[in-house]
Coordinates of C-alpha atoms and ligand atoms in Angstrom, one line a residue:
M14 CA -8.9 -18.4 -9.4
T15 CA -7.8 -19.9 -12.7
E16 CA -8.4 -23.2 -13.9
M17 CA -6.8 -26.4 -12.3
G18 CA -3.3 -26.8 -13.5
S19 CA -2.7 -23.2 -14.5
K20 CA -0.7 -20.9 -12.7
V21 CA -2.2 -18.2 -10.4
R22 CA -1.9 -15.0 -12.3
V23 CA 0.2 -12.4 -9.9
V24 CA 0.0 -8.8 -10.8
V25 CA 2.4 -6.8 -8.7
L26 CA 2.1 -3.1 -8.8
G27 CA 5.2 -1.1 -8.3
G28 CA 8.9 -1.7 -9.0
G29 CA 10.7 -0.2 -6.1
T30 CA 12.8 -2.6 -4.0
A31 CA 9.6 -4.3 -2.6
G32 CA 8.2 -4.9 -6.0
W33 CA 11.2 -6.4 -7.6
M34 CA 12.0 -8.4 -4.5
T35 CA 8.5 -9.9 -4.5
A36 CA 8.6 -10.6 -8.4
A37 CA 12.0 -12.1 -8.5
S38 CA 10.9 -14.2 -5.4
L39 CA 7.6 -15.5 -6.6
I40 CA 9.2 -16.3 -10.2
R41 CA 12.1 -18.3 -8.9
L42 CA 10.4 -20.1 -6.0
L43 CA 7.1 -20.8 -7.5
P44 CA 7.9 -21.1 -10.8
D45 CA 5.2 -23.8 -11.9
T46 CA 2.6 -22.1 -9.6
A47 CA 2.6 -18.5 -10.4
S48 CA 3.0 -16.0 -13.3
V49 CA 4.4 -12.3 -12.6
D50 CA 3.4 -9.4 -14.2
L51 CA 4.8 -6.2 -12.9
I52 CA 3.7 -2.8 -13.5
E53 CA 5.9 0.4 -12.8
S54 CA 6.1 4.0 -13.6
E55 CA 9.1 6.0 -14.4
D56 CA 7.0 8.9 -13.8
I57 CA 6.4 8.4 -10.4
G58 CA 9.8 6.6 -9.4
I59 CA 10.9 5.1 -6.6
V60 CA 11.6 6.1 -3.0
G61 CA 15.4 5.5 -3.8
V62 CA 16.8 5.6 0.0
G63 CA 17.0 2.1 2.2
E64 CA 20.8 1.5 1.7
A65 CA 21.2 -0.6 4.8
T66 CA 19.8 -4.0 5.5
L67 CA 20.0 -6.8 8.0
P68 CA 21.6 -10.0 7.7
H69 CA 18.3 -11.7 6.7
I70 CA 19.0 -10.3 3.3
R71 CA 21.6 -13.0 2.8
G72 CA 19.3 -15.8 2.9
F73 CA 17.1 -14.0 0.2
V74 CA 20.0 -13.6 -2.2
E75 CA 20.8 -17.1 -1.5
K76 CA 17.7 -18.5 -2.1
L77 CA 17.0 -17.0 -5.1
G78 CA 20.6 -18.0 -6.5
I79 CA 21.9 -14.6 -6.9
D80 CA 25.7 -14.6 -6.9
E81 CA 27.2 -12.3 -4.0
A82 CA 30.0 -10.7 -5.5
A83 CA 28.2 -9.6 -8.8
F84 CA 25.3 -8.3 -6.4
M85 CA 27.5 -6.4 -4.4
K86 CA 29.5 -5.1 -7.6
A87 CA 26.3 -4.1 -9.2
T88 CA 24.9 -2.4 -6.1
H89 CA 28.2 -0.7 -5.0
A90 CA 27.7 -2.8 -1.7
T91 CA 29.8 -2.8 1.3
F92 CA 29.7 -5.2 4.3
K93 CA 27.7 -4.3 7.7
L94 CA 28.8 -5.7 10.8
G95 CA 26.3 -3.6 13.1
I96 CA 25.0 -0.2 13.8
D97 CA 27.1 2.1 15.9
F98 CA 24.5 4.1 18.1
R99 CA 26.1 7.5 19.3
D100 CA 24.9 9.9 21.8
F101 CA 21.5 8.0 22.4
G102 CA 21.6 6.9 25.9
R103 CA 23.8 9.9 27.0
I104 CA 25.7 12.4 25.1
G105 CA 29.4 11.3 24.3
E106 CA 28.8 7.9 24.9
S107 CA 28.3 5.2 21.8
Y108 CA 28.0 1.5 21.6
I109 CA 27.7 -1.1 18.6
H110 CA 24.7 -3.3 18.3
P111 CA 26.4 -6.1 16.5
F112 CA 25.2 -8.9 14.1
G113 CA 26.5 -11.1 16.4
S114 CA 26.5 -12.6 20.1
F115 CA 28.4 -11.5 23.2
G116 CA 30.2 -14.7 24.6
E117 CA 28.2 -17.5 25.0
E118 CA 26.1 -19.5 27.5
V119 CA 27.8 -21.2 30.3
A120 CA 25.8 -23.9 32.4
G121 CA 22.4 -22.8 30.8
I122 CA 23.2 -18.9 32.1
G123 CA 23.4 -16.4 29.6
F124 CA 26.7 -14.8 29.1
H125 CA 25.3 -11.5 30.2
H126 CA 24.7 -12.6 33.7
Y127 CA 28.3 -13.0 34.1
W128 CA 29.5 -9.9 32.8
L129 CA 27.0 -8.1 35.0
E130 CA 28.5 -9.8 37.8
L131 CA 32.1 -8.9 36.7
Q132 CA 30.8 -5.8 36.3
R133 CA 29.4 -5.2 39.9
Q134 CA 33.0 -6.2 41.0
G135 CA 34.4 -3.3 38.7
R136 CA 36.3 -6.0 36.9
A137 CA 34.7 -6.3 33.4
A138 CA 35.9 -4.6 30.3
P139 CA 32.8 -3.1 28.2
L140 CA 30.6 -5.6 26.5
G141 CA 31.4 -5.1 23.2
D142 CA 35.0 -6.3 24.1
Y143 CA 33.1 -9.7 24.1
S144 CA 31.8 -9.8 20.5
L145 CA 33.6 -10.4 17.7
A146 CA 31.6 -8.6 15.4
V147 CA 32.0 -5.2 17.5
A148 CA 35.8 -5.9 17.9
A149 CA 36.0 -6.2 13.9
A150 CA 33.8 -3.2 13.5
R151 CA 35.7 -1.2 15.4
A152 CA 39.0 -2.0 13.8
N153 CA 37.6 -1.4 10.3
R154 CA 38.2 -4.9 9.4
F155 CA 36.0 -7.7 7.5
A156 CA 36.1 -11.5 6.8
P157 CA 33.2 -13.8 6.3
P158 CA 32.1 -15.8 9.2
A159 CA 33.2 -19.4 9.6
Q160 CA 30.6 -22.1 9.0
D161 CA 31.7 -24.1 12.0
H162 CA 31.1 -23.7 15.8
T163 CA 34.4 -21.9 16.8
L164 CA 34.6 -18.2 17.7
A165 CA 34.8 -17.1 14.0
S166 CA 31.3 -18.3 13.6
T167 CA 29.7 -15.9 16.1
Y168 CA 28.6 -13.0 13.8
G169 CA 26.7 -12.4 10.8
Y170 CA 26.8 -9.7 8.2
A171 CA 24.4 -7.7 6.1
Y172 CA 25.1 -5.4 3.3
Q173 CA 24.8 -1.4 2.6
F174 CA 24.0 -0.8 -1.0
D175 CA 22.8 1.9 -3.2
A176 CA 19.4 1.7 -3.4
T177 CA 19.0 3.2 -6.8
L178 CA 20.9 0.4 -8.2
F179 CA 19.2 -2.5 -6.2
G180 CA 15.8 -2.3 -7.9
P181 CA 17.4 -2.5 -11.6
F182 CA 19.5 -5.2 -10.7
M183 CA 16.5 -7.2 -9.3
R184 CA 14.7 -6.2 -12.2
E185 CA 17.4 -7.7 -14.7
F186 CA 17.3 -10.8 -12.5
A187 CA 13.6 -11.0 -12.4
C188 CA 12.8 -10.5 -16.2
R189 CA 15.7 -12.7 -17.1
H190 CA 13.6 -15.5 -15.1
G191 CA 10.3 -14.9 -16.8
V192 CA 8.6 -11.8 -15.1
T193 CA 6.9 -9.7 -17.4
R194 CA 7.1 -5.8 -17.0
H195 CA 4.8 -3.2 -18.0
E196 CA 6.2 0.4 -17.9
G197 CA 3.1 2.7 -17.5
L198 CA 0.7 4.7 -15.1
M199 CA -1.8 2.5 -13.4
V200 CA -5.2 4.8 -13.6
E201 CA -7.8 2.8 -12.5
V202 CA -8.7 -0.4 -10.6
E203 CA -11.4 -2.9 -11.6
R204 CA -13.2 -5.0 -9.1
D205 CA -15.6 -7.7 -8.8
G206 CA -19.1 -6.4 -7.7
A207 CA -19.8 -9.6 -5.6
S208 CA -16.8 -10.2 -3.8
G209 CA -14.8 -6.9 -3.9
N210 CA -11.9 -8.6 -5.1
V211 CA -9.7 -6.7 -7.7
T212 CA -9.7 -7.9 -11.1
A213 CA -7.7 -6.0 -13.3
L214 CA -5.3 -3.0 -13.6
L215 CA -5.9 -0.3 -16.2
L216 CA -2.9 1.7 -17.6
A217 CA -3.2 5.4 -18.5
D218 CA -2.7 4.0 -22.2
G219 CA -5.7 1.7 -22.0
R220 CA -3.4 -1.7 -21.5
R221 CA -5.2 -3.9 -19.0
I222 CA -3.6 -6.4 -16.8
E223 CA -5.6 -8.9 -15.4
G224 CA -4.9 -10.9 -12.4
D225 CA -5.9 -13.6 -9.7
L226 CA -3.4 -12.1 -6.7
F227 CA -2.5 -8.5 -6.6
V228 CA 0.7 -7.5 -4.5
D229 CA 0.7 -3.7 -3.8
C230 CA 4.1 -2.4 -4.0
S231 CA 2.8 1.0 -4.9
G232 CA 5.0 2.7 -1.9
F233 CA 3.5 5.1 0.7
R234 CA 0.4 5.6 -2.0
S235 CA -0.8 2.2 -1.2
L236 CA -3.1 2.4 -4.2
L237 CA -4.7 -1.2 -4.0
L238 CA -4.7 -1.9 -0.1
G239 CA -5.1 1.7 1.2
Q240 CA -6.8 3.8 -1.6
T241 CA -9.0 1.1 -3.1
L242 CA -9.7 -1.4 -0.4
G243 CA -9.9 1.2 2.5
E244 CA -7.7 -0.7 4.6
E245 CA -7.3 1.2 7.9
W246 CA -4.1 2.6 8.8
E247 CA -2.5 2.5 12.8
D248 CA -0.9 5.3 13.4
W249 CA 2.1 5.0 16.1
T250 CA 3.5 8.9 15.7
H251 CA 2.7 9.0 19.5
W252 CA 5.5 6.6 19.9
L253 CA 7.8 7.0 17.2
P254 CA 7.5 11.1 16.6
C255 CA 9.9 11.3 13.4
D256 CA 8.1 11.6 10.4
R257 CA 10.6 13.2 8.0
A258 CA 14.3 12.7 6.7
A259 CA 16.7 14.9 5.1
A260 CA 18.8 12.7 2.6
M261 CA 21.9 14.1 1.2
P262 CA 24.8 11.7 -0.4
C263 CA 28.5 13.1 0.3
T264 CA 31.9 11.7 -0.8
H265 CA 33.9 9.6 1.4
A266 CA 35.9 11.9 3.8
T267 CA 38.6 9.3 4.3
Q268 CA 40.2 6.4 2.2
D269 CA 38.8 3.7 4.2
I270 CA 35.5 2.4 4.3
R271 CA 33.7 1.3 7.9
P272 CA 31.9 -2.2 7.8
F273 CA 29.1 -0.6 9.6
T274 CA 26.3 2.0 9.8
I275 CA 26.6 5.1 12.2
A276 CA 23.4 6.3 14.0
T277 CA 23.9 9.6 15.9
A278 CA 21.4 11.0 18.2
M279 CA 20.3 14.9 17.2
P280 CA 18.2 17.1 18.8
A281 CA 15.2 16.2 17.0
G282 CA 15.8 12.6 15.8
W283 CA 18.9 11.2 14.5
R284 CA 21.2 11.2 11.6
W285 CA 22.5 7.9 9.4
Q286 CA 25.9 7.5 7.9
I287 CA 26.0 4.6 5.6
P288 CA 29.3 3.9 3.4
L289 CA 29.0 2.5 0.3
Q290 CA 31.8 1.7 -2.2
H291 CA 31.3 5.1 -4.0
R292 CA 29.9 7.6 -1.7
M293 CA 28.4 8.0 1.8
G294 CA 24.8 7.9 2.5
N295 CA 23.6 10.5 5.0
G296 CA 20.3 11.4 6.4
Y297 CA 18.5 13.4 9.3
V298 CA 15.5 11.5 10.5
F299 CA 13.6 14.3 12.3
S300 CA 10.4 15.1 14.0
S301 CA 8.6 17.9 12.1
A302 CA 6.8 18.8 15.4
H303 CA 10.4 19.8 16.8
I304 CA 12.1 21.5 13.9
S305 CA 11.5 22.6 10.6
E306 CA 12.6 21.1 7.3
D307 CA 15.2 24.0 6.6
E308 CA 16.8 23.5 9.9
A309 CA 17.0 19.8 9.4
C310 CA 18.5 20.4 6.1
A311 CA 21.0 22.8 7.3
A312 CA 21.9 20.4 9.9
I313 CA 22.9 17.7 7.6
K314 CA 24.7 20.0 5.6
A315 CA 26.7 20.9 8.5
A316 CA 27.6 17.5 9.9
A317 CA 28.1 15.6 6.6
E318 CA 32.0 14.8 6.7
G319 CA 32.7 14.6 3.1
D320 CA 31.7 16.8 0.1
P321 CA 27.9 16.8 -0.7
L322 CA 27.0 15.3 -3.9
A323 CA 23.5 16.8 -4.1
E324 CA 21.4 19.0 -2.1
P325 CA 19.5 17.6 0.9
R326 CA 16.3 15.9 -0.4
I327 CA 13.0 15.8 2.2
L328 CA 11.2 12.6 2.3
K329 CA 7.9 12.3 4.4
F330 CA 6.5 9.3 6.1
R331 CA 3.9 8.5 8.7
P332 CA 5.3 5.8 11.4
G333 CA 2.6 2.9 11.6
R334 CA 1.2 0.0 9.1
R335 CA -2.1 -1.0 7.6
K336 CA -4.4 -3.2 10.1
H337 CA -4.3 -6.1 7.8
S338 CA -1.7 -6.4 5.2
W339 CA -4.0 -9.1 3.2
S340 CA -6.9 -8.3 2.4
H341 CA -9.5 -9.7 -0.5
N342 CA -7.2 -10.6 -3.0
V343 CA -4.5 -7.9 -2.4
V344 CA -1.3 -8.3 -0.4
A345 CA 0.7 -5.5 0.5
V346 CA 4.7 -5.6 0.6
G347 CA 6.9 -2.9 1.4
L348 CA 5.9 0.9 2.1
A349 CA 2.1 0.2 0.8
S350 CA 2.0 -2.0 4.1
G351 CA 3.7 0.2 6.4
F352 CA 6.8 2.2 7.6
L353 CA 8.7 2.2 10.7
E354 CA 11.4 4.8 10.6
P355 CA 15.0 3.2 9.6
L356 CA 16.9 3.4 13.1
E357 CA 17.3 -0.2 12.9
S358 CA 17.3 -0.7 9.1
T359 CA 14.4 -2.9 9.3
S360 CA 12.1 -1.8 6.4
I361 CA 13.5 -4.1 3.6
Y362 CA 13.6 -6.9 6.2
L363 CA 9.6 -6.4 7.1
A364 CA 9.4 -6.7 2.9
Q365 CA 11.4 -9.8 2.8
M366 CA 9.4 -11.7 5.6
A367 CA 6.1 -10.6 4.0
I368 CA 7.1 -12.1 0.8
T369 CA 8.3 -15.4 2.5
Y370 CA 5.1 -15.5 4.3
L371 CA 3.2 -15.1 1.2
I372 CA 5.2 -17.9 -0.3
E373 CA 4.7 -19.9 2.4
L374 CA 0.7 -19.5 2.3
F375 CA 0.5 -18.8 -1.3
P376 CA -3.1 -19.8 -2.8
D377 CA -3.5 -22.7 -4.9
Q378 CA -6.0 -22.9 -7.7
G379 CA -8.9 -23.5 -5.3
G380 CA -8.6 -20.0 -4.3
I381 CA -7.6 -17.9 -1.4
D382 CA -8.0 -19.6 2.3
P383 CA -9.5 -17.3 4.7
R384 CA -7.2 -19.0 7.2
D385 CA -4.3 -18.4 5.3
V386 CA -4.9 -14.7 5.0
A387 CA -5.5 -14.7 8.8
E388 CA -2.6 -16.3 9.5
F389 CA -0.5 -14.1 7.4
N390 CA -1.7 -11.0 8.9
R391 CA -0.8 -12.4 12.2
L392 CA 2.7 -13.2 11.3
V393 CA 3.2 -9.6 9.8
D394 CA 1.6 -8.2 12.9
V395 CA 4.2 -9.7 15.2
E396 CA 7.0 -8.6 13.0
Y397 CA 5.8 -4.9 13.3
D398 CA 5.3 -4.9 16.6
R399 CA 8.7 -6.3 17.5
V400 CA 10.5 -4.0 15.4
R401 CA 8.1 -1.1 16.7
D402 CA 9.1 -1.8 20.4
F403 CA 12.5 -2.3 19.7
L404 CA 12.9 1.1 17.9
I405 CA 11.0 2.9 21.0
L406 CA 13.4 1.2 23.5
H407 CA 16.3 3.1 21.6
Y408 CA 14.2 6.5 22.4
N409 CA 12.9 5.5 25.8
A410 CA 16.1 4.3 27.3
T411 CA 17.8 7.5 27.9
T412 CA 18.7 10.1 30.4
R413 CA 19.0 13.0 27.5
D414 CA 16.9 16.2 28.8
D415 CA 18.5 18.5 26.1
S416 CA 15.9 19.3 23.8
E417 CA 12.0 19.0 23.9
F418 CA 12.3 16.0 21.4
W419 CA 14.1 13.9 24.0
N420 CA 12.0 15.0 26.9
H421 CA 9.1 13.8 24.9
V422 CA 10.4 10.2 24.0
R423 CA 12.1 10.0 27.7
T424 CA 9.1 10.7 29.4
M425 CA 6.2 8.9 26.8
Q426 CA 4.2 5.9 27.7
V427 CA 5.3 3.0 25.8
P428 CA 3.4 0.0 24.5
D429 CA 2.5 -2.5 27.4
T430 CA 4.4 -5.1 25.1
L431 CA 7.5 -3.2 25.6
A432 CA 6.9 -2.0 29.5
D433 CA 6.7 -5.8 30.1
K434 CA 10.1 -6.5 28.4
L435 CA 11.7 -3.3 30.2
E436 CA 10.2 -4.6 33.5
L437 CA 12.0 -8.1 32.9
W438 CA 15.0 -6.6 32.3
R439 CA 15.1 -4.2 34.9
K440 CA 14.5 -6.6 37.8
A441 CA 16.6 -9.6 36.8
A442 CA 18.3 -9.0 33.5
R443 CA 15.9 -11.2 31.8
I444 CA 15.0 -11.2 28.1
E445 CA 11.6 -11.9 26.8
K446 CA 11.6 -15.5 24.8
Y447 CA 10.3 -15.7 21.5
A448 CA 10.4 -17.8 18.5
D449 CA 9.4 -15.8 15.8
G450 CA 10.1 -12.2 14.8
L451 CA 13.2 -10.1 14.8
F452 CA 16.0 -8.9 17.5
F453 CA 16.9 -11.8 19.8
D454 CA 18.9 -11.7 23.2
A455 CA 22.1 -10.0 21.9
S456 CA 20.2 -7.0 20.3
W457 CA 18.0 -6.3 23.4
I458 CA 21.1 -6.8 25.6
A459 CA 23.1 -4.2 23.2
V460 CA 20.8 -1.7 23.5
Y461 CA 19.7 -1.9 27.4
V462 CA 23.5 -1.8 28.4
G463 CA 24.9 0.4 25.5
Q464 CA 22.1 3.0 26.7
G465 CA 22.8 2.7 30.3
L466 CA 19.9 0.5 31.4
L467 CA 21.6 -2.0 34.1
P468 CA 19.3 -4.2 35.7
E469 CA 18.6 -4.2 39.5
R470 CA 19.9 -7.9 39.9
H471 CA 21.1 -10.9 37.6
D472 CA 20.9 -14.6 37.8
A473 CA 21.8 -15.6 41.3
R474 CA 23.5 -18.7 40.2
V475 CA 26.5 -16.8 38.5
A476 CA 27.4 -16.3 42.1
L477 CA 28.3 -20.0 42.7
A478 CA 30.8 -19.9 40.2
D479 CA 34.4 -19.2 41.0
P480 CA 34.8 -15.3 40.5
A481 CA 38.6 -15.8 39.4
R482 CA 38.0 -18.5 37.2
V483 CA 34.9 -16.5 35.4
A484 CA 37.2 -13.5 35.1
G485 CA 39.7 -15.5 33.7
A486 CA 37.6 -17.2 31.1
L487 CA 36.3 -13.5 30.0
E488 CA 39.5 -12.1 29.7
R489 CA 40.7 -15.2 27.5
L490 CA 37.6 -14.7 25.2
R491 CA 38.9 -11.2 24.8
G492 CA 42.4 -12.0 24.0
A493 CA 40.8 -14.8 21.2
I494 CA 38.5 -12.1 19.8
A495 CA 41.4 -9.6 19.4
A496 CA 43.5 -12.1 17.8
E497 CA 40.9 -13.1 15.3
V498 CA 40.2 -9.8 14.3
A499 CA 44.1 -9.3 13.7
A500 CA 43.9 -11.9 11.5
M501 CA 41.2 -10.3 9.4
P502 CA 41.8 -8.3 6.3
G503 CA 40.7 -4.7 6.0
H504 CA 37.3 -4.3 5.0
L505 CA 38.4 -2.3 2.1
D506 CA 41.1 -4.6 1.3
F507 CA 38.7 -7.4 1.4
L508 CA 36.4 -5.6 -1.1
R509 CA 39.5 -4.7 -3.2
G510 CA 40.8 -8.4 -3.1
E511 CA 39.9 -11.2 -5.2
S512 CA 36.7 -11.5 -4.6
G513 CA 35.4 -9.4 -7.1
R514 CA 33.0 -7.2 -5.1
L515 CA 34.5 -3.5 -6.0
A516 CA 32.8 -1.9 -9.0
P517 CA 35.6 -0.8 -11.0
E518 CA 34.2 2.8 -11.5
D519 CA 34.9 3.4 -8.1
A520 CA 37.4 5.8 -6.8
L521 CA 38.4 3.2 -4.0
A522 CA 38.9 0.6 -6.4
A523 CA 42.4 2.1 -7.2
Ligands
FAD1311 C1 14.2 8.2 4.7 C2 14.3 6.9 4.7 C3 15.1 6.1 4.8 C4 15.3 4.4 4.6 N1 16.3 3.5 5.1 C5 16.1 2.2 5.0 C6 17.3 1.7 5.5 O1 18.2 1.9 5.7 N2 16.9 0.3 5.2 C7 15.9 -0.4 4.8 O2 15.7 -1.5 4.8 N3 14.7 0.2 4.4 C8 15.0 1.8 4.2 N4 13.9 2.6 4.1 C9 12.6 1.9 3.6 C10 13.0 1.6 2.0 O3 13.3 2.6 1.2 C11 11.7 0.9 1.3 O4 11.2 -0.3 2.4 C12 12.0 0.2 0.2 O5 12.6 1.2 -0.6 C13 10.8 -0.1 -0.5 O6 9.7 0.7 -1.1 P1 8.8 0.0 -1.9 O7 9.2 -0.5 -3.1 O8 7.9 -0.3 -0.7 O9 8.1 1.7 -2.5 P2 8.7 2.8 -3.8 O10 10.3 2.7 -3.7 O11 8.0 4.1 -3.4 O12 8.1 1.9 -4.7 C14 7.2 2.6 -5.4 C15 6.5 1.8 -6.8 O13 5.4 2.0 -7.2 C16 5.3 2.4 -8.3 N5 3.8 3.3 -8.7 C17 3.3 3.9 -7.7 N6 2.1 4.6 -8.1 C18 1.9 3.7 -9.3 C19 1.1 4.0 -10.3 N7 0.0 4.8 -10.4 N8 1.2 3.3 -11.7 C20 2.4 2.6 -11.8 N9 3.2 2.4 -10.8 C21 3.1 3.1 -9.8 C22 6.5 3.3 -8.6 O14 7.0 3.6 -9.7 C23 7.6 2.4 -7.7 O15 8.3 1.7 -8.8 C24 14.2 4.1 4.3 C25 13.0 5.0 3.9 C26 13.0 6.2 4.0 C27 11.9 6.8 3.7

């Protein structure tokens, strides 16, 4: 490490979404502690997909002091209230996993227990009717949530943006705040013979960039953590067999833009539809063990609703993660650390969390404390494991038996951590409680119920409540949600409105 009083020299390798998010965060949030250099190579480019996000990204935008309207305009972003899952549990059925709650707890008992009781009596409306986020999404309406404790505060939102525009936006922001950018191909890594730490990166034209801490954002190549330090890969293909995507943008088929992502199950995986201001993102995430790349390309072409704007592009990936994301003085963020398929739009979130933990555990001039490294790796593990289990649930909780792929995922052995969660739910409608990590009660309930996994029983205490009163309360909630939605502007109208979020060159700006 450097002398007392001087800054920790951070070198970020890679200028994709992960690289620029890391560089911008470090320079903005640790201005007196870190200096930041970033190396990127136009010859290699970025993955350039990754268009749907989770609500946590708003915290990122806010914390860095980025103006939301300017950001949305620059990245042609739309609002996202959740994901509409179609044909997952059973062909012909769909449900929305919302960024928001279903009803609220009464007398310390979760809302879903009351709903299950009414459902048992044959008196319940679909669960989604009790979620403002679901109802607004279904009506194509959007308004920012209220900041109080009223019904209008019971949801959140994320963005759907053009991944090829997000990087440049973050680059401009980061460089304006003091990040030094180096365009060039990194060809060699210098290491200290004794500690094994990385000391400098050499570029093809001879430039040498020295640092104290290196953040590997080199994407799937994982040049520092994987290739240089040889950090072991934990493969999760047996649980998440999808290993390819055929991505193809197309025009909007309608003059409206949905405030949500659609994920439709396919014979060998699923396909996404992500509405941006200027186009629709489409992609078929598939298992190459079950269909060929040509078949997947043909399927996505056939399924796209608008006119294709490009030929399908194949992206290859391996589901899993590096055993440790921080080793020596190298921290991997983004695809260099691991990848879980985009079914729940979690990859940018995982990068964001790694950045947050890195900032919390950032080394001081005294050097890197191994306890901080261990804690960072523990926190990252928790995040990955949670996301993994939640993704597997979407495949495993199904009655589909119409293809080899669905037969495989329906009957496979799931991780013990997921098996325990499933058991809790099946027996008594319980959700495993945890404080850290992603996906809390409403998310699990949305998928369990949405995919037809109903529990044997629910909390016995709900039987003590007067059934007529419970039914009345739920009906009033439905009514209040419907009224709230009716008062919201249409999603496109909101984007078009005075907020200045619509990019002027977009066809839909008119
Ligand atoms: C099919 C698919 C769909 C996805 N959808 C979503 C989604 O909906 N939501 C979501 O959150 N995430 C999604 N993701 C993940 C998302 O795309 C990534 O998390 C995100 O783009 C971050 O990528 P990255 O920055 O780690 O890597 P990359 O974009 O690959 O960037 C790597 C960088 O490293 C640089 N580099 C590499 N080697 C060198 C070298 N030798 N010298 C110099 N520079 C080098 C490159 O130039 C580039 O700048 C998706 C991913 C895939 C594959």
